[in-house]
PDB file of C-alpha atoms in Angstrom:
ATOM      1  CA  MET K   1      22.257 -32.317  19.418  1.00  0.00           C
ATOM      2  CA  SER K   2      25.450 -33.099  21.355  1.00  0.00           C
ATOM      3  CA  THR K   3      25.137 -36.826  20.630  1.00  0.00           C
ATOM      4  CA  LEU K   4      25.391 -36.221  16.878  1.00  0.00           C
ATOM      5  CA  ARG K   5      28.787 -37.006  15.321  1.00  0.00           C
ATOM      6  CA  LEU K   6      30.195 -36.567  11.818  1.00  0.00           C
ATOM      7  CA  ASN K   7      32.722 -39.311  11.050  1.00  0.00           C
ATOM      8  CA  GLU K   8      34.634 -39.923   7.853  1.00  0.00           C
ATOM      9  CA  THR K   9      34.504 -43.604   6.925  1.00  0.00           C
ATOM     10  CA  GLU K  10      36.830 -45.687   4.801  1.00  0.00           C
ATOM     11  CA  ARG K  11      35.040 -47.367   1.929  1.00  0.00           C
ATOM     12  CA  ALA K  12      36.291 -48.466  -1.456  1.00  0.00           C
ATOM     13  CA  SER K  13      33.807 -47.260  -4.053  1.00  0.00           C
ATOM     14  CA  TYR K  14      33.179 -48.662  -7.516  1.00  0.00           C
ATOM     15  CA  LEU K  15      30.971 -47.797 -10.473  1.00  0.00           C
ATOM     16  CA  LEU K  16      29.795 -50.753 -12.533  1.00  0.00           C
ATOM     17  CA  THR K  17      28.071 -50.219 -15.827  1.00  0.00           C
ATOM     18  CA  GLY K  18      27.006 -52.271 -18.811  1.00  0.00           C
ATOM     19  CA  PRO K  19      25.118 -55.520 -19.298  1.00  0.00           C
ATOM     20  CA  ALA K  20      27.598 -57.595 -17.255  1.00  0.00           C
ATOM     21  CA  SER K  21      27.364 -55.407 -14.144  1.00  0.00           C
ATOM     22  CA  ARG K  22      24.710 -57.571 -12.439  1.00  0.00           C
ATOM     23  CA  ALA K  23      26.780 -60.702 -12.980  1.00  0.00           C
ATOM     24  CA  ALA K  24      29.939 -58.981 -11.685  1.00  0.00           C
ATOM     25  CA  LEU K  25      28.137 -57.962  -8.484  1.00  0.00           C
ATOM     26  CA  ALA K  26      26.717 -61.439  -7.967  1.00  0.00           C
ATOM     27  CA  ALA K  27      30.117 -63.071  -8.614  1.00  0.00           C
ATOM     28  CA  ALA K  28      31.633 -60.843  -5.889  1.00  0.00           C
ATOM     29  CA  GLY K  29      28.906 -61.905  -3.456  1.00  0.00           C
ATOM     30  CA  LEU K  30      27.356 -58.444  -3.471  1.00  0.00           C
ATOM     31  CA  PRO K  31      23.661 -57.571  -3.418  1.00  0.00           C
ATOM     32  CA  VAL K  32      21.967 -56.572  -6.682  1.00  0.00           C
ATOM     33  CA  PRO K  33      19.153 -54.051  -6.121  1.00  0.00           C
ATOM     34  CA  GLU K  34      16.188 -54.644  -8.433  1.00  0.00           C
ATOM     35  CA  GLN K  35      14.618 -51.176  -8.418  1.00  0.00           C
ATOM     36  CA  LEU K  36      16.195 -48.060  -9.896  1.00  0.00           C
ATOM     37  CA  LEU K  37      17.545 -45.595  -7.279  1.00  0.00           C
ATOM     38  CA  THR K  38      17.412 -48.119  -4.462  1.00  0.00           C
ATOM     39  CA  ALA K  39      20.167 -49.717  -2.440  1.00  0.00           C
ATOM     40  CA  GLU K  40      20.800 -52.925  -0.545  1.00  0.00           C
ATOM     41  CA  GLU K  41      23.261 -53.436   2.262  1.00  0.00           C
ATOM     42  CA  ARG K  42      25.023 -56.471   3.603  1.00  0.00           C
ATOM     43  CA  PRO K  43      27.734 -56.616   6.241  1.00  0.00           C
ATOM     44  CA  GLY K  44      30.643 -54.664   4.785  1.00  0.00           C
ATOM     45  CA  ALA K  45      28.897 -53.719   1.548  1.00  0.00           C
ATOM     46  CA  LEU K  46      26.377 -51.257   0.168  1.00  0.00           C
ATOM     47  CA  VAL K  47      25.230 -51.410  -3.467  1.00  0.00           C
ATOM     48  CA  ALA K  48      22.941 -48.860  -5.117  1.00  0.00           C
ATOM     49  CA  ARG K  49      21.281 -49.118  -8.509  1.00  0.00           C
ATOM     50  CA  THR K  50      21.825 -45.761 -10.179  1.00  0.00           C
ATOM     51  CA  GLY K  51      20.789 -46.591 -13.747  1.00  0.00           C
ATOM     52  CA  ARG K  52      19.290 -49.267 -15.969  1.00  0.00           C
ATOM     53  CA  ASP K  53      22.545 -51.233 -15.922  1.00  0.00           C
ATOM     54  CA  GLU K  54      24.598 -49.037 -13.599  1.00  0.00           C
ATOM     55  CA  TYR K  55      25.473 -49.690  -9.964  1.00  0.00           C
ATOM     56  CA  MET K  56      27.620 -48.118  -7.263  1.00  0.00           C
ATOM     57  CA  ALA K  57      29.271 -50.393  -4.722  1.00  0.00           C
ATOM     58  CA  MET K  58      30.753 -49.057  -1.468  1.00  0.00           C
ATOM     59  CA  LEU K  59      32.818 -51.675   0.341  1.00  0.00           C
ATOM     60  CA  LYS K  60      34.479 -51.751   3.733  1.00  0.00           C
ATOM     61  CA  ALA K  61      38.080 -52.952   3.963  1.00  0.00           C
ATOM     62  CA  GLY K  62      38.510 -56.654   3.314  1.00  0.00           C
ATOM     63  CA  HIS K  63      35.453 -57.071   1.090  1.00  0.00           C
ATOM     64  CA  PRO K  64      36.376 -58.342  -2.395  1.00  0.00           C
ATOM     65  CA  ALA K  65      35.859 -55.846  -5.197  1.00  0.00           C
ATOM     66  CA  PRO K  66      33.730 -56.739  -8.211  1.00  0.00           C
ATOM     67  CA  GLN K  67      35.714 -57.684 -11.305  1.00  0.00           C
ATOM     68  CA  ASP K  68      34.621 -56.583 -14.770  1.00  0.00           C
ATOM     69  CA  GLU K  69      36.032 -54.610 -17.666  1.00  0.00           C
ATOM     70  CA  TRP K  70      33.374 -51.922 -17.001  1.00  0.00           C
ATOM     71  CA  CYS K  71      34.035 -51.697 -13.263  1.00  0.00           C
ATOM     72  CA  PHE K  72      35.705 -48.408 -12.373  1.00  0.00           C
ATOM     73  CA  ARG K  73      37.193 -47.354  -9.043  1.00  0.00           C
ATOM     74  CA  ARG K  74      35.658 -44.224  -7.535  1.00  0.00           C
ATOM     75  CA  TYR K  75      37.238 -42.173  -4.788  1.00  0.00           C
ATOM     76  CA  ASP K  76      34.204 -40.741  -3.012  1.00  0.00           C
ATOM     77  CA  CYS K  77      34.662 -39.202   0.395  1.00  0.00           C
ATOM     78  CA  VAL K  78      32.124 -40.919   2.637  1.00  0.00           C
ATOM     79  CA  PHE K  79      30.817 -39.456   5.871  1.00  0.00           C
ATOM     80  CA  GLU K  80      28.553 -40.943   8.482  1.00  0.00           C
ATOM     81  CA  LEU K  81      26.194 -38.843  10.579  1.00  0.00           C
ATOM     82  CA  ALA K  82      25.830 -40.941  13.708  1.00  0.00           C
ATOM     83  CA  GLY K  83      23.598 -40.322  16.689  1.00  0.00           C
ATOM     84  CA  ARG K  84      20.428 -38.415  17.383  1.00  0.00           C
ATOM     85  CA  GLY K  85      19.648 -35.215  15.513  1.00  0.00           C
ATOM     86  CA  TRP K  86      20.878 -35.829  11.988  1.00  0.00           C
ATOM     87  CA  VAL K  87      17.405 -35.176  10.530  1.00  0.00           C
ATOM     88  CA  GLU K  88      17.391 -31.670  12.036  1.00  0.00           C
ATOM     89  CA  LEU K  89      20.958 -31.024  10.908  1.00  0.00           C
ATOM     90  CA  MET K  90      20.147 -32.044   7.342  1.00  0.00           C
ATOM     91  CA  THR K  91      17.148 -29.667   7.194  1.00  0.00           C
ATOM     92  CA  HIS K  92      19.711 -26.850   7.330  1.00  0.00           C
ATOM     93  CA  LEU K  93      21.792 -28.303   4.499  1.00  0.00           C
ATOM     94  CA  CYS K  94      19.341 -29.862   2.037  1.00  0.00           C
ATOM     95  CA  GLN K  95      15.844 -29.165   0.709  1.00  0.00           C
ATOM     96  CA  TYR K  96      14.700 -32.781   1.059  1.00  0.00           C
ATOM     97  CA  ASP K  97      12.269 -33.600   3.888  1.00  0.00           C
ATOM     98  CA  PHE K  98      14.380 -36.134   5.795  1.00  0.00           C
ATOM     99  CA  ARG K  99      11.422 -37.154   7.976  1.00  0.00           C
ATOM    100  CA  GLN K 100      10.407 -39.194   4.902  1.00  0.00           C
ATOM    101  CA  LEU K 101      13.729 -41.013   4.543  1.00  0.00           C
ATOM    102  CA  GLN K 102      13.298 -44.506   5.937  1.00  0.00           C
ATOM    103  CA  PRO K 103      16.023 -46.995   6.886  1.00  0.00           C
ATOM    104  CA  GLY K 104      17.230 -48.610   3.668  1.00  0.00           C
ATOM    105  CA  ASP K 105      16.389 -45.587   1.490  1.00  0.00           C
ATOM    106  CA  TRP K 106      18.890 -44.265  -1.078  1.00  0.00           C
ATOM    107  CA  LEU K 107      18.822 -40.667  -2.286  1.00  0.00           C
ATOM    108  CA  MET K 108      20.826 -38.656  -4.792  1.00  0.00           C
ATOM    109  CA  THR K 109      20.539 -34.944  -4.026  1.00  0.00           C
ATOM    110  CA  SER K 110      22.465 -31.814  -3.155  1.00  0.00           C
ATOM    111  CA  ALA K 111      23.615 -31.109   0.399  1.00  0.00           C
ATOM    112  CA  ALA K 112      25.381 -27.851   1.266  1.00  0.00           C
ATOM    113  CA  GLY K 113      25.371 -27.125  -2.473  1.00  0.00           C
ATOM    114  CA  VAL K 114      27.263 -30.329  -3.356  1.00  0.00           C
ATOM    115  CA  SER K 115      25.873 -33.258  -5.350  1.00  0.00           C
ATOM    116  CA  CYS K 116      25.821 -36.222  -2.985  1.00  0.00           C
ATOM    117  CA  TRP K 117      24.432 -39.674  -2.529  1.00  0.00           C
ATOM    118  CA  LEU K 118      22.836 -40.493   0.816  1.00  0.00           C
ATOM    119  CA  TYR K 119      21.847 -43.754   2.407  1.00  0.00           C
ATOM    120  CA  HIS K 120      19.893 -44.276   5.646  1.00  0.00           C
ATOM    121  CA  GLU K 121      21.512 -47.355   7.197  1.00  0.00           C
ATOM    122  CA  ILE K 122      19.089 -50.029   8.341  1.00  0.00           C
ATOM    123  CA  GLU K 123      20.822 -51.466  11.394  1.00  0.00           C
ATOM    124  CA  SER K 124      22.501 -48.351  12.826  1.00  0.00           C
ATOM    125  CA  GLY K 125      19.984 -45.734  11.687  1.00  0.00           C
ATOM    126  CA  ASN K 126      22.912 -43.502  10.697  1.00  0.00           C
ATOM    127  CA  LEU K 127      23.086 -41.467   7.504  1.00  0.00           C
ATOM    128  CA  LEU K 128      25.889 -42.110   4.998  1.00  0.00           C
ATOM    129  CA  ILE K 129      26.839 -39.220   2.721  1.00  0.00           C
ATOM    130  CA  GLY K 130      29.108 -39.676  -0.278  1.00  0.00           C
ATOM    131  CA  ALA K 131      30.539 -36.985  -2.542  1.00  0.00           C
ATOM    132  CA  ASP K 132      33.408 -36.117  -4.837  1.00  0.00           C
ATOM    133  CA  PRO K 133      36.620 -36.037  -2.769  1.00  0.00           C
ATOM    134  CA  GLY K 134      37.342 -32.495  -3.944  1.00  0.00           C
ATOM    135  CA  TYR K 135      34.574 -31.345  -1.582  1.00  0.00           C
ATOM    136  CA  ARG K 136      35.885 -33.227   1.465  1.00  0.00           C
ATOM    137  CA  HIS K 137      37.296 -30.242   3.354  1.00  0.00           C
ATOM    138  CA  TYR K 138      34.350 -27.985   2.452  1.00  0.00           C
ATOM    139  CA  LEU K 139      31.801 -30.569   3.623  1.00  0.00           C
ATOM    140  CA  ILE K 140      33.626 -31.214   6.904  1.00  0.00           C
ATOM    141  CA  GLU K 141      33.817 -27.466   7.589  1.00  0.00           C
ATOM    142  CA  THR K 142      30.185 -26.804   6.598  1.00  0.00           C
ATOM    143  CA  PHE K 143      28.668 -29.735   8.482  1.00  0.00           C
ATOM    144  CA  SER K 144      30.791 -28.925  11.554  1.00  0.00           C
ATOM    145  CA  ALA K 145      29.801 -25.229  11.487  1.00  0.00           C
ATOM    146  CA  VAL K 146      26.083 -26.033  11.269  1.00  0.00           C
ATOM    147  CA  LEU K 147      26.445 -28.650  13.989  1.00  0.00           C
ATOM    148  CA  ASP K 148      28.229 -26.087  16.215  1.00  0.00           C
ATOM    149  CA  ASP K 149      25.531 -23.468  15.526  1.00  0.00           C
ATOM    150  CA  LEU K 150      22.753 -25.898  16.413  1.00  0.00           C
ATOM    151  CA  SER K 151      24.554 -27.010  19.562  1.00  0.00           C
ATOM    152  CA  ALA K 152      25.073 -23.394  20.651  1.00  0.00           C
ATOM    153  CA  THR K 153      21.353 -22.650  20.424  1.00  0.00           C
ATOM    154  CA  ARG K 154      20.603 -25.577  22.731  1.00  0.00           C
ATOM    155  CA  ASN K 155      23.310 -24.813  25.285  1.00  0.00           C
ATOM    156  CA  PRO K 156      23.129 -21.072  25.860  1.00  0.00           C
ATOM    157  CA  THR K 157      25.729 -19.580  28.134  1.00  0.00           C
ATOM    158  CA  GLY K 158      25.075 -16.775  30.564  1.00  0.00           C
ATOM    159  CA  GLY K 159      21.682 -15.366  31.432  1.00  0.00           C
ATOM    160  CA  ALA K 160      19.537 -15.969  34.456  1.00  0.00           C
ATOM    161  CA  SER K 161      19.153 -19.464  35.753  1.00  0.00           C
TER     162      SER K 161
END
């Protein structure tokens, strides 16, 4: 479990809604997922389809934002669980069976009692977790405490050797 890291990542998040949302994404050079509750990633960008004509775009610095009258800036806190062991960690924080979550899968659920979106990155295999920024400190503390507890059970101190 010691190779598992929780990192906060910088991403500009946007909610696009309405009939022009697909065109706004395409005009910004962003992917447009076809299926509801799916996501597509490209270098520097992740776009999820969260409704019939609603999308969330999470962009790394330098990627142009979509432009539309119904494009709203979000301020999600975004974390990345990187390294081996994130599936086990998440079993302690969420009721979803993460053994089913494949690279490229998008999920909206509750983790540590907080409504979140999750995305299993294709290239890195890491898990992205996004939530309301008001829960930032709580999520960092909770994830870190569970990670510490799991690490302690694998690295016992004392006892016979």
